[in-house]
Amino acid sequence: MISEDILARELIRVVNHYYPKVGELLDGCFVKVITCYWGRPPKRLQYIGIYCSDEMMPYLQAQKDVLREVADNMGLVQVVILNATRLLRDPMSKIKHGDPRLWLDLQLVAI
């Protein structure tokens, strides 16, 4: 199996190669492959999570079809665009304690 980090880097490489304008948008974002299990029996599903700032959100939403096409060709089920600024400001968020490395990466994106 290919690790999640390698899949995320490969997605960024493919987007930069075929869609350079969208690749420029991803330069200011944190891209992560997220694995979840769903159904009975549990089926392994992987999707792309793109963490971005408030300012980048509308531009990425406009290019979501392109990102979904690339993700679909890589065998990933969906693309989810998340607002990093809101996640960091949420007082109920457990990201800081649950995944400190992700929390630090989101700090860089939200600036």
CSV table of C-alpha atoms in Angstrom, one decimal:
chain,number,residue,atom,x,y,z
A,1,MET,CA,0.0,0.0,0.0
A,2,ILE,CA,1.1,3.5,-0.7
A,3,SER,CA,1.3,5.8,2.4
A,4,GLU,CA,-0.9,8.8,2.8
A,5,ASP,CA,2.0,11.2,2.6
A,6,ILE,CA,3.2,9.8,-0.7
A,7,LEU,CA,-0.4,10.0,-2.1
A,8,ALA,CA,-0.7,13.7,-1.0
A,9,ARG,CA,2.7,14.6,-2.6
A,10,GLU,CA,1.7,12.7,-5.8
A,11,LEU,CA,-1.6,14.6,-6.0
A,12,ILE,CA,0.2,17.9,-5.7
A,13,ARG,CA,2.7,16.9,-8.4
A,14,VAL,CA,0.0,15.8,-10.8
A,15,VAL,CA,-2.0,19.0,-10.2
A,16,ASN,CA,1.1,21.1,-10.7
A,17,HIS,CA,1.9,19.3,-13.9
A,18,TYR,CA,-1.5,19.3,-15.6
A,19,TYR,CA,-3.2,22.3,-13.9
A,20,PRO,CA,-0.5,24.9,-13.0
A,21,LYS,CA,-2.9,27.6,-12.0
A,22,VAL,CA,-4.6,25.2,-9.5
A,23,GLY,CA,-1.2,24.1,-8.3
A,24,GLU,CA,-0.3,27.7,-7.4
A,25,LEU,CA,-3.4,27.7,-5.2
A,26,LEU,CA,-2.3,24.5,-3.5
A,27,ASP,CA,1.1,26.1,-2.6
A,28,GLY,CA,-0.6,28.1,0.1
A,29,CYS,CA,-2.5,25.1,1.5
A,30,PHE,CA,-1.9,22.0,3.5
A,31,VAL,CA,-2.9,18.9,1.6
A,32,LYS,CA,-3.5,15.6,3.5
A,33,VAL,CA,-4.9,12.2,2.6
A,34,ILE,CA,-7.4,11.1,5.2
A,35,THR,CA,-8.4,7.4,5.6
A,36,CYS,CA,-11.7,6.4,7.1
A,37,TYR,CA,-13.6,3.1,7.4
A,38,TRP,CA,-17.3,3.0,6.6
A,39,GLY,CA,-20.0,0.4,6.2
A,40,ARG,CA,-20.6,-3.2,7.2
A,41,PRO,CA,-18.1,-4.8,6.7
A,42,PRO,CA,-15.9,-1.8,7.1
A,43,LYS,CA,-14.6,-0.6,3.8
A,44,ARG,CA,-11.4,1.5,3.6
A,45,LEU,CA,-12.0,4.9,2.0
A,46,GLN,CA,-9.4,7.6,1.3
A,47,TYR,CA,-10.1,11.2,0.5
A,48,ILE,CA,-8.2,14.5,0.2
A,49,GLY,CA,-8.4,17.1,2.8
A,50,ILE,CA,-7.2,20.6,1.8
A,51,TYR,CA,-6.7,23.0,4.7
A,52,CYS,CA,-6.6,26.6,3.6
A,53,SER,CA,-7.1,30.1,4.9
A,54,ASP,CA,-10.3,32.2,4.6
A,55,GLU,CA,-9.0,34.1,1.6
A,56,MET,CA,-8.2,31.0,-0.4
A,57,MET,CA,-11.5,29.2,0.2
A,58,PRO,CA,-13.5,30.8,-2.7
A,59,TYR,CA,-10.7,30.2,-5.2
A,60,LEU,CA,-10.4,26.5,-4.3
A,61,GLN,CA,-14.1,26.0,-4.3
A,62,ALA,CA,-14.1,27.3,-7.9
A,63,GLN,CA,-11.5,24.6,-8.8
A,64,LYS,CA,-13.1,21.8,-6.9
A,65,ASP,CA,-14.2,19.9,-10.0
A,66,VAL,CA,-10.6,19.8,-11.3
A,67,LEU,CA,-9.4,18.6,-7.9
A,68,ARG,CA,-12.1,15.9,-7.8
A,69,GLU,CA,-11.2,14.7,-11.3
A,70,VAL,CA,-7.5,14.3,-10.3
A,71,ALA,CA,-8.5,12.6,-7.0
A,72,ASP,CA,-10.9,10.2,-8.8
A,73,ASN,CA,-8.1,9.2,-11.2
A,74,MET,CA,-5.9,8.4,-8.3
A,75,GLY,CA,-8.5,6.2,-6.6
A,76,LEU,CA,-9.5,8.6,-3.9
A,77,VAL,CA,-13.2,9.1,-3.3
A,78,GLN,CA,-13.6,12.8,-2.5
A,79,VAL,CA,-12.0,16.2,-2.0
A,80,VAL,CA,-12.9,18.2,1.1
A,81,ILE,CA,-11.8,21.8,1.5
A,82,LEU,CA,-11.5,22.9,5.1
A,83,ASN,CA,-11.0,26.3,6.6
A,84,ALA,CA,-7.9,26.1,8.7
A,85,THR,CA,-8.5,29.5,10.4
A,86,ARG,CA,-11.9,28.3,11.8
A,87,LEU,CA,-10.4,25.0,13.0
A,88,LEU,CA,-7.7,26.8,14.9
A,89,ARG,CA,-10.1,29.3,16.5
A,90,ASP,CA,-12.7,26.7,17.5
A,91,PRO,CA,-12.5,26.4,21.3
A,92,MET,CA,-13.8,22.8,21.1
A,93,SER,CA,-11.2,21.7,18.7
A,94,LYS,CA,-9.0,18.9,19.9
A,95,ILE,CA,-6.5,19.2,17.1
A,96,LYS,CA,-3.8,20.8,19.3
A,97,HIS,CA,-3.7,17.9,21.7
A,98,GLY,CA,-4.7,15.1,19.3
A,99,ASP,CA,-2.4,15.9,16.4
A,100,PRO,CA,0.1,18.6,17.4
A,101,ARG,CA,2.0,18.3,14.1
A,102,LEU,CA,-1.1,19.0,12.1
A,103,TRP,CA,-1.9,21.9,14.4
A,104,LEU,CA,1.5,23.5,13.7
A,105,ASP,CA,1.0,23.0,9.9
A,106,LEU,CA,-2.4,24.7,10.1
A,107,GLN,CA,-0.8,27.6,11.9
A,108,LEU,CA,1.4,28.2,8.9
A,109,VAL,CA,-1.5,28.0,6.5
A,110,ALA,CA,-3.9,30.3,8.5
A,111,ILE,CA,-1.4,33.2,8.6
